Coordinates of C-alpha atoms in Angstrom, one line a residue:
M413 CA -24.5 -13.4 6.9
Q414 CA -25.7 -10.4 9.0
A415 CA -24.6 -12.1 12.3
Y416 CA -21.2 -12.9 10.8
L417 CA -20.7 -9.3 9.6
I418 CA -21.6 -7.9 13.0
R419 CA -19.3 -10.3 14.8
R420 CA -16.4 -9.5 12.5
L421 CA -17.0 -5.7 12.9
L422 CA -17.0 -6.1 16.7
L423 CA -13.8 -8.1 16.7
M424 CA -12.1 -5.3 14.8
I425 CA -12.3 -3.1 17.9
P426 CA -10.1 -5.1 20.3
T427 CA -7.8 -6.1 17.3
L428 CA -7.3 -2.5 16.4
I429 CA -6.6 -1.5 20.1
G430 CA -4.1 -4.3 20.4
I431 CA -2.2 -3.2 17.2
T432 CA -2.1 0.4 18.3
I433 CA -0.9 -0.5 21.9
V434 CA 2.0 -2.5 20.5
C435 CA 2.9 0.2 17.9
F436 CA 2.5 3.1 20.4
G437 CA 4.8 1.3 22.9
L438 CA 7.4 0.4 20.3
I439 CA 7.5 4.0 19.1
Q440 CA 8.1 5.3 22.6
L441 CA 11.1 3.0 23.0
V442 CA 12.8 4.5 19.9
P443 CA 15.5 7.0 21.0
G444 CA 15.1 10.6 20.1
G445 CA 11.8 12.4 19.4
P446 CA 10.3 15.9 19.0
V447 CA 11.3 17.0 22.5
E448 CA 15.0 16.0 22.1
E449 CA 15.0 17.5 18.6
Y450 CA 13.6 20.8 19.8
I451 CA 16.1 21.0 22.7
Q452 CA 19.0 20.2 20.3
N453 CA 17.9 22.9 17.9
V454 CA 17.8 25.4 20.8
K455 CA 21.3 24.4 21.9
Q456 CA 22.7 24.6 18.4
A457 CA 21.2 28.1 18.1
A458 CA 22.8 29.1 21.4
A459 CA 26.2 27.7 20.3
Q460 CA 26.1 29.7 17.1
S461 CA 25.3 32.9 19.0
G462 CA 28.3 32.3 21.3
A463 CA 26.3 31.3 24.4
N464 CA 26.8 28.2 26.4
P465 CA 24.5 25.6 24.9
E466 CA 24.3 23.6 28.2
T467 CA 22.7 26.6 30.0
A468 CA 20.5 27.6 27.1
L469 CA 17.4 26.0 28.7
S470 CA 16.5 25.7 32.3
E471 CA 14.9 22.7 33.9
Q472 CA 11.5 24.4 33.9
E473 CA 11.8 25.3 30.3
I474 CA 12.6 21.7 29.4
E475 CA 9.5 20.6 31.4
N476 CA 7.4 23.2 29.5
I477 CA 8.7 21.8 26.2
K478 CA 7.7 18.3 27.3
A479 CA 4.3 19.5 28.3
Y480 CA 3.9 21.3 24.9
F481 CA 4.5 18.0 23.0
G482 CA 2.5 16.0 25.6
F483 CA 5.5 14.1 26.9
D484 CA 5.0 15.1 30.5
K485 CA 2.7 12.2 31.2
P486 CA 3.3 8.5 31.6
V487 CA 3.1 6.3 28.5
H488 CA -0.2 4.7 29.3
Q489 CA -1.8 8.1 29.9
R490 CA -0.4 9.4 26.6
Y491 CA -1.8 6.3 24.8
L492 CA -5.3 6.7 26.4
L493 CA -5.3 10.4 25.5
W494 CA -4.2 9.6 21.9
L495 CA -6.9 7.0 21.6
Y496 CA -9.5 9.4 23.0
N497 CA -8.6 12.0 20.4
I498 CA -8.6 9.4 17.6
V499 CA -12.2 8.3 18.6
H500 CA -13.2 12.0 18.4
G501 CA -11.5 12.5 15.0
D502 CA -8.5 14.4 16.2
F503 CA -5.3 12.7 14.8
G504 CA -3.0 15.4 16.2
E505 CA -0.5 17.6 14.5
S506 CA 2.7 16.7 12.6
Y507 CA 5.8 17.6 14.5
V508 CA 7.8 17.9 11.3
Y509 CA 5.4 19.8 9.0
R510 CA 3.6 21.7 11.7
K511 CA 0.2 20.9 10.1
P512 CA -2.7 18.6 11.0
T513 CA -1.7 15.0 10.4
L514 CA -4.6 14.2 8.1
E515 CA -3.7 17.2 6.0
V516 CA -0.1 16.0 5.6
I517 CA -1.3 12.5 4.6
A518 CA -4.0 14.0 2.2
E519 CA -1.3 15.9 0.4
R520 CA 0.6 12.7 -0.5
M521 CA -2.4 10.4 -0.9
P522 CA -3.6 11.3 -4.5
I523 CA -0.4 10.3 -6.3
S524 CA -0.1 7.1 -4.3
L525 CA -3.8 6.3 -4.7
F526 CA -3.4 6.8 -8.5
F527 CA -0.4 4.4 -8.6
G528 CA -2.1 1.9 -6.4
L529 CA -5.5 1.9 -8.1
T530 CA -4.0 2.0 -11.7
S531 CA -1.5 -0.8 -11.0
F532 CA -4.3 -2.8 -9.3
L533 CA -6.7 -2.5 -12.2
L534 CA -4.1 -3.2 -14.8
S535 CA -2.7 -6.1 -13.0
Y536 CA -6.0 -7.9 -12.6
S537 CA -7.3 -7.1 -16.0
I538 CA -4.1 -8.5 -17.6
C539 CA -3.0 -11.2 -15.2
I540 CA -6.3 -13.1 -15.1
P541 CA -6.6 -13.7 -18.8
L542 CA -2.8 -14.2 -19.2
G543 CA -2.7 -16.8 -16.4
M544 CA -5.7 -18.6 -17.9
A545 CA -4.0 -18.6 -21.4
K546 CA -0.8 -19.9 -19.9
A547 CA -2.8 -22.7 -18.2
L548 CA -4.6 -23.7 -21.4
H549 CA -1.3 -23.7 -23.3
H550 CA 0.8 -25.2 -20.5
G551 CA 4.2 -26.4 -21.8
S552 CA 4.0 -24.5 -25.1
S553 CA 6.5 -21.9 -26.3
F554 CA 4.1 -19.2 -25.4
D555 CA 4.0 -20.5 -21.8
S556 CA 7.8 -20.8 -21.6
V557 CA 8.7 -17.4 -23.1
S558 CA 6.0 -15.5 -21.0
S559 CA 7.2 -17.3 -17.9
F560 CA 10.8 -16.2 -18.5
V561 CA 9.7 -12.6 -18.9
I562 CA 7.4 -12.7 -15.9
F563 CA 10.0 -14.3 -13.6
A564 CA 12.6 -11.8 -14.8
G565 CA 10.3 -9.0 -13.6
Y566 CA 9.6 -10.8 -10.3
V567 CA 13.2 -11.4 -9.2
M568 CA 14.3 -7.8 -10.0
P569 CA 13.6 -5.2 -7.3
G570 CA 11.4 -2.4 -8.4
Y571 CA 14.1 0.3 -7.8
A572 CA 16.7 -1.7 -9.8
L573 CA 14.2 -2.0 -12.7
G574 CA 13.6 1.7 -12.4
I575 CA 17.3 2.5 -12.8
L576 CA 17.5 0.3 -15.9
L577 CA 14.4 1.9 -17.4
I578 CA 15.8 5.3 -16.9
L579 CA 19.2 4.2 -18.3
F580 CA 17.6 2.9 -21.5
F581 CA 14.5 5.0 -22.0
A582 CA 14.9 8.3 -20.1
G583 CA 18.1 9.9 -21.5
G584 CA 20.6 7.6 -19.8
G585 CA 22.6 7.1 -22.9
F586 CA 20.3 5.2 -25.2
F587 CA 16.8 6.7 -25.8
E588 CA 15.1 9.7 -24.4
W589 CA 11.5 8.7 -24.8
F590 CA 10.4 9.4 -21.2
P591 CA 11.2 11.9 -18.4
A592 CA 13.7 10.7 -15.8
G593 CA 11.7 11.8 -12.8
G594 CA 8.9 13.9 -11.3
I595 CA 5.2 13.6 -12.1
V596 CA 4.7 16.6 -14.3
S597 CA 6.8 19.0 -16.4
D598 CA 7.9 22.4 -15.2
Y599 CA 5.5 24.1 -17.7
F600 CA 2.6 21.9 -16.7
E601 CA 0.4 24.8 -15.6
L602 CA 0.7 26.4 -19.1
L603 CA -0.7 23.4 -20.9
P604 CA -4.3 22.8 -22.0
L605 CA -6.2 20.1 -20.2
P606 CA -5.6 17.3 -22.8
A607 CA -1.9 18.1 -22.9
K608 CA -1.8 18.1 -19.0
I609 CA -3.3 14.6 -19.0
G610 CA -0.8 13.4 -21.6
D611 CA 2.1 15.0 -19.7
F612 CA 1.0 13.4 -16.5
L613 CA 0.7 9.9 -18.0
H614 CA 4.0 10.4 -19.9
H615 CA 5.8 11.0 -16.6
L616 CA 4.1 8.0 -14.8
F617 CA 4.6 5.4 -17.4
L618 CA 8.0 4.1 -16.2
P619 CA 7.4 4.2 -12.5
M620 CA 4.1 2.4 -13.1
I621 CA 6.0 -0.5 -14.7
C622 CA 8.1 -0.7 -11.6
Y623 CA 5.1 -0.7 -9.3
M624 CA 3.4 -3.5 -11.2
A625 CA 6.4 -5.8 -11.8
S626 CA 6.4 -8.1 -8.8
E627 CA 2.6 -8.1 -8.3
F628 CA 2.0 -8.8 -11.9
A629 CA 4.3 -11.9 -11.8
F630 CA 2.7 -13.2 -8.6
L631 CA -0.9 -12.8 -9.8
T632 CA -0.2 -14.3 -13.2
M633 CA 1.5 -17.5 -11.8
L634 CA -1.2 -17.7 -9.1
M635 CA -3.9 -17.6 -11.7
K636 CA -2.1 -20.2 -13.9
N637 CA -1.5 -22.7 -11.1
S638 CA -5.0 -22.3 -9.8
M639 CA -6.4 -22.8 -13.3
L640 CA -4.2 -25.9 -13.9
E641 CA -5.5 -27.4 -10.7
E642 CA -9.1 -26.9 -11.7
L643 CA -8.6 -28.3 -15.2
Q644 CA -7.6 -31.6 -13.7
K645 CA -10.8 -32.1 -11.6
E646 CA -13.6 -34.5 -12.2
Y647 CA -16.2 -31.9 -13.3
M648 CA -14.0 -30.9 -16.2
R649 CA -13.8 -34.6 -17.4
T650 CA -17.5 -34.8 -17.1
A651 CA -18.0 -31.7 -19.2
L652 CA -15.6 -33.0 -21.9
L653 CA -17.3 -36.4 -22.0
K654 CA -20.6 -34.6 -22.6
G655 CA -19.1 -33.1 -25.8
M656 CA -18.3 -29.6 -24.6
D657 CA -15.3 -27.9 -26.2
F658 CA -12.2 -27.8 -23.8
K659 CA -11.8 -24.0 -23.9
T660 CA -15.6 -23.5 -23.4
A661 CA -15.6 -25.9 -20.5
A662 CA -12.6 -24.1 -19.0
R663 CA -14.3 -20.7 -19.3
R664 CA -17.7 -21.9 -18.0
H665 CA -16.7 -24.2 -15.2
A666 CA -13.0 -24.0 -14.2
L667 CA -12.5 -20.2 -14.4
R668 CA -14.9 -19.3 -11.6
N669 CA -13.3 -21.8 -9.2
A670 CA -9.8 -20.7 -10.2
L671 CA -10.6 -17.2 -9.2
L672 CA -11.0 -18.1 -5.5
P673 CA -7.3 -17.7 -4.6
I674 CA -7.3 -14.4 -6.6
A675 CA -10.2 -13.1 -4.5
T676 CA -8.0 -13.0 -1.4
R677 CA -5.8 -10.3 -3.0
L678 CA -8.9 -8.1 -3.5
S679 CA -8.6 -7.0 0.1
E680 CA -5.7 -4.8 -1.0
I681 CA -8.1 -2.4 -2.7
F682 CA -8.9 -0.8 0.7
T683 CA -5.3 0.1 1.4
L684 CA -4.4 1.4 -2.1
M685 CA -4.5 5.0 -0.8
F686 CA -1.5 4.1 1.4
A687 CA 0.4 2.3 -1.3
G688 CA 3.9 3.5 -1.6
A689 CA 7.3 2.2 -2.5
L690 CA 10.1 4.2 -1.0
L691 CA 13.0 3.3 -3.3
I692 CA 10.9 3.6 -6.5
E693 CA 9.7 7.0 -5.3
K694 CA 13.3 8.0 -4.6
V695 CA 14.5 6.8 -8.1
F696 CA 11.8 8.7 -9.9
D697 CA 11.6 11.7 -7.5
I698 CA 8.0 11.1 -6.5
D699 CA 6.7 12.6 -3.3
G700 CA 4.3 9.8 -2.3
M701 CA 3.3 7.8 0.8
G702 CA 6.4 5.7 0.8
L703 CA 8.6 8.7 1.2
L704 CA 6.3 10.2 3.8
V705 CA 6.4 7.1 6.0
W706 CA 10.2 7.0 5.8
T707 CA 10.7 10.7 6.6
S708 CA 8.2 10.4 9.5
I709 CA 10.0 7.5 11.0
V710 CA 13.4 9.1 10.6
G711 CA 12.1 12.5 11.9
R712 CA 10.3 10.8 14.9
D713 CA 7.0 12.3 13.6
Y714 CA 5.0 10.1 15.9
N715 CA 1.5 11.4 15.1
V716 CA 2.0 10.8 11.4
V717 CA 3.4 7.3 11.9
L718 CA 0.6 6.3 14.3
T719 CA -2.1 7.7 12.1
I720 CA -0.9 5.8 9.1
I721 CA -0.6 2.6 11.1
F722 CA -4.1 3.1 12.5
L723 CA -5.7 3.8 9.2
T724 CA -3.8 1.0 7.4
S725 CA -4.8 -1.5 10.0
L726 CA -8.4 -0.5 10.0
L727 CA -8.7 -0.6 6.2
T728 CA -6.8 -3.9 6.1
M729 CA -9.4 -5.5 8.4
F730 CA -12.2 -4.2 6.2
G731 CA -10.4 -5.6 3.2
R732 CA -10.2 -9.1 4.8
L733 CA -14.0 -8.9 5.4
F734 CA -14.5 -7.7 1.8
S735 CA -12.5 -10.8 0.6
D736 CA -14.7 -13.1 2.6
I737 CA -17.8 -11.6 1.0
I738 CA -16.3 -11.9 -2.5
Y739 CA -15.6 -15.6 -1.8
T740 CA -19.3 -16.2 -1.2
L741 CA -20.2 -14.4 -4.4
I742 CA -17.7 -16.4 -6.5
D743 CA -18.6 -19.7 -4.9
P744 CA -22.2 -19.8 -3.4
R745 CA -21.3 -23.1 -1.7
I746 CA -19.1 -21.2 0.8
S747 CA -21.1 -20.1 3.8
L748 CA -19.8 -17.4 6.1
E749 CA -21.9 -18.7 8.9
E750 CA -20.3 -22.2 8.6
S751 CA -16.8 -20.6 9.1
R752 CA -17.5 -19.5 12.7

């Protein structure tokens, strides 16, 4: 186990470098950028003041602007400098927000982390027993009705579901049980602590449903199909022939093996802080990671984009390693050393 973990950790280094090289190169090919935007703003200001925008900046001033943003060096030198700074904990400054990149990300992270962690815990705590119940009652009316509801949520995009929820339950002409957007009320600061918690949860109820819809359906059906496969195996027949009750045999023997495919999804817990759904956040007016990624790409905020790619890639690799370890805990027959 120890040798396997060391080998996997060492392999992360070249993998991460490869990912960042590709992403850094692609970002440089995108037209526009902080230099072009700054020059354009200066020309617009000159035009508004009546001056000739074409002569607003000299060649030397343009070179100074490029040097200020670090674009006076070749691409490979810029990448090596960026990598050197990353290794030393310097993720640069956001060109759009004029603040350290990590500070910009940290401002958006709490709400996205809350959505990601809450939807993760709710999905697993509901989908595993629901998928097991559907497998044990395969073909029943309960299975058919629940499958219809689940697939309806799966095929509908989260933002479309959000619009429908607002229409029916947030003052869209039917009921006004929930607020239509935002994460807190305007008078939030005046509320006592219990009322603040209630107000926060009240605002997040509808968007949480949208976040969970597709993942909920996938996990439930994955659990059901995995459980159905295990129920047909020889060890289940042996347990039943020995006189064990069917549901008891399913819980004691089939459930653990059925959880193996579910374990692969546990790697997502490492990237929950970067969970974000742009369109859902737009519909419910939530300033989360999804919106930050979009605005950073549109605004050519390279440092923010690269930092998010770097951190997400790193945490994804740790998540895959975590999934492998969970595999061995669920099924001791699996040896990580044998998978070399």
